[in-house]
Amino acid sequence: MLSTGSIIFSSCQGEILSMEVVNEIRDTITYNELFNTAWKRFINPWLESSYATLNLRTGELEGHDEFTMNSDTPYLILFKVKLESLSPKDLLTDDEVEEYERSENSLERFCEKIEINVINRAYDYYQSLWNRVEWYADSIIEENLFEWYETRKIKSDNVGLN
C-alpha cells in the first residue's frame, strides 16, 4: 500500500536529484500545495486514493493515482488523500452526522443530497490531521530518502536543479 514517505521507482537510470536538493524542495512546499495537487488528480474521490508526489528527476510536485505514475521515474509520495477511509465524523458536523445516521444513503450520496462542499471539508480535515502529524511524516520521509539513496549508492551530489 502506498503511503506518505513511500518511494516509487522501477529504474534509477539517468539523473536523479541529490538528497539535499530534494530536502530543499520539500522545505518550500506548503500544505495547500500538497492537498490541491493530490485533489486535482481525482477522477472519483470516493473510490480511489490520490497522491502529491515529488518527481525525483525534475523536482516537480505532481499529482498521481496508482496508475498514472511513469514507471521510469522515481517519485517520493509527500501526501495522500483518500475519502473512502474517512468516517462521517471526519467530514460532517455533529448535526449532519445525526441526520446521516437516520438516512439510508451512502456518505457520498448524503453529501450530494444536502450539498456539502466535500473539497472544503476534506481540506479542513486533512489540514487538521497534517498539523498534528507533519513532524512524523517528515521523519518517515527523511528516513526513507536516506535509506533509498544509501541502498542504491546514489551520490548526494548527483544532480541539483539548474
Coordinates of C-alpha atoms in Angstrom, one line a residue:
M1 CA 0.0 0.0 0.0
L2 CA 1.3 3.4 -0.9
S3 CA 1.6 6.0 1.8
T4 CA 3.4 9.2 2.7
G5 CA 7.1 8.6 2.5
S6 CA 7.0 5.8 0.0
I7 CA 9.4 6.0 -2.9
I8 CA 8.1 4.5 -6.1
F9 CA 10.5 3.6 -8.8
S10 CA 11.4 0.8 -11.2
S11 CA 14.6 2.2 -12.6
C12 CA 17.3 4.5 -11.2
Q13 CA 18.8 5.0 -14.7
G14 CA 19.5 8.6 -15.6
E15 CA 19.9 11.7 -13.5
I16 CA 18.3 11.9 -10.0
L17 CA 18.3 15.0 -7.8
S18 CA 20.6 14.9 -4.8
M19 CA 19.0 14.2 -1.4
E20 CA 20.0 17.7 -0.4
V21 CA 18.1 19.3 -3.3
V22 CA 15.1 17.0 -2.6
N23 CA 15.0 18.2 1.0
E24 CA 15.4 21.9 0.0
I25 CA 12.4 21.5 -2.4
R26 CA 10.4 19.7 0.3
D27 CA 11.0 22.6 2.7
T28 CA 9.3 25.0 0.3
I29 CA 6.1 23.0 -0.3
T30 CA 3.0 24.1 1.7
Y31 CA 0.1 22.0 2.9
N32 CA -2.1 23.9 0.4
E33 CA 0.1 22.8 -2.5
L34 CA 0.1 19.2 -1.3
F35 CA -3.7 19.0 -0.9
N36 CA -4.5 20.8 -4.1
T37 CA -2.0 18.8 -6.1
A38 CA -3.4 15.5 -4.8
W39 CA -7.1 16.6 -5.1
K40 CA -6.8 17.8 -8.7
R41 CA -5.8 14.3 -9.7
F42 CA -9.0 12.6 -8.6
I43 CA -11.4 11.1 -11.1
N44 CA -13.7 10.0 -8.3
P45 CA -12.5 11.0 -4.8
W46 CA -14.9 8.4 -3.2
L47 CA -13.3 5.4 -4.8
E48 CA -9.6 5.9 -5.1
S49 CA -6.5 7.4 -3.5
S50 CA -4.7 10.4 -4.9
Y51 CA -1.2 11.5 -4.1
A52 CA 1.0 14.6 -4.2
T53 CA 4.4 13.3 -5.3
L54 CA 7.8 14.8 -5.8
N55 CA 9.4 13.7 -9.1
L56 CA 13.0 12.9 -8.1
R57 CA 14.3 13.6 -11.6
T58 CA 12.8 17.0 -12.1
G59 CA 11.9 18.3 -8.7
E60 CA 8.3 18.9 -9.8
L61 CA 5.3 18.4 -7.5
E62 CA 2.9 16.2 -9.4
G63 CA -0.5 14.7 -8.7
H64 CA -1.0 11.0 -9.3
D65 CA -3.1 7.9 -8.6
E66 CA -1.6 4.4 -8.5
F67 CA -2.0 4.1 -12.3
T68 CA -0.6 7.4 -13.6
M69 CA 2.9 7.3 -12.4
N70 CA 5.6 6.9 -15.1
S71 CA 7.3 3.6 -14.4
D72 CA 10.7 5.0 -15.5
T73 CA 10.5 7.9 -13.0
P74 CA 11.2 7.7 -9.2
Y75 CA 8.6 9.5 -7.1
L76 CA 8.5 10.4 -3.4
I77 CA 5.0 10.4 -2.0
L78 CA 4.6 13.5 0.1
F79 CA 0.8 13.4 0.7
K80 CA -2.2 11.1 0.3
V81 CA -5.9 11.8 0.1
K82 CA -8.4 9.0 0.4
L83 CA -12.0 9.9 1.2
E84 CA -13.1 6.3 1.3
S85 CA -11.1 5.9 4.5
L86 CA -12.8 8.7 6.3
S87 CA -15.7 8.3 8.7
P88 CA -18.8 10.5 8.6
K89 CA -17.5 12.3 11.7
D90 CA -14.4 13.4 9.8
L91 CA -16.4 15.3 7.2
L92 CA -19.7 16.2 8.8
T93 CA -20.8 18.4 11.7
D94 CA -22.5 16.7 14.7
D95 CA -26.0 17.6 13.5
E96 CA -25.1 16.3 10.0
V97 CA -23.8 13.1 11.5
E98 CA -27.2 12.6 13.3
E99 CA -29.1 13.3 10.0
Y100 CA -26.7 11.0 8.1
E101 CA -27.3 8.1 10.5
R102 CA -31.1 8.5 10.1
S103 CA -30.7 8.5 6.3
E104 CA -30.3 5.4 4.2
N105 CA -27.7 7.0 1.9
S106 CA -24.1 6.4 1.4
L107 CA -21.8 9.2 2.7
E108 CA -21.2 10.2 -0.9
R109 CA -24.9 10.4 -1.7
F110 CA -25.7 12.2 1.6
C111 CA -23.1 14.9 0.9
E112 CA -24.5 15.4 -2.6
K113 CA -28.1 15.5 -1.3
I114 CA -27.5 18.2 1.2
E115 CA -25.0 20.0 -1.0
I116 CA -21.9 19.7 1.3
N117 CA -18.8 21.1 -0.3
V118 CA -16.7 18.0 0.1
I119 CA -13.5 19.5 -1.1
N120 CA -13.6 22.2 1.6
R121 CA -14.5 19.6 4.3
A122 CA -11.7 17.3 3.2
Y123 CA -9.3 20.2 3.0
D124 CA -10.1 21.1 6.6
Y125 CA -10.0 17.5 7.9
Y126 CA -6.6 16.8 6.2
Q127 CA -5.2 20.1 7.3
S128 CA -6.1 19.3 10.9
L129 CA -4.5 15.9 10.6
W130 CA -1.4 17.3 8.8
N131 CA -0.9 19.9 11.6
R132 CA -0.8 17.0 14.1
V133 CA 1.4 14.5 12.1
E134 CA 3.6 16.6 9.8
W135 CA 6.6 16.1 12.1
Y136 CA 6.1 12.3 12.0
A137 CA 5.6 12.3 8.2
D138 CA 8.8 14.3 7.8
S139 CA 10.7 11.8 9.9
I140 CA 9.4 8.9 7.8
I141 CA 10.2 10.7 4.6
E142 CA 13.7 11.6 5.7
E143 CA 14.4 8.0 6.9
N144 CA 13.1 6.6 3.6
L145 CA 15.1 9.0 1.5
F146 CA 18.3 8.3 3.4
E147 CA 17.8 4.5 3.0
W148 CA 16.9 4.8 -0.6
Y149 CA 19.9 6.9 -1.6
E150 CA 22.2 4.8 0.5
T151 CA 20.9 1.4 -0.8
R152 CA 21.2 2.5 -4.4
K153 CA 24.5 4.2 -3.9
I154 CA 23.1 7.4 -5.3
K155 CA 25.6 10.1 -4.6
S156 CA 24.4 13.1 -2.5
D157 CA 26.0 15.4 -5.0
N158 CA 24.5 13.6 -8.1
V159 CA 22.3 16.3 -9.6
G160 CA 21.0 19.7 -8.5
L161 CA 18.4 21.9 -10.1
N162 CA 19.6 24.4 -12.7

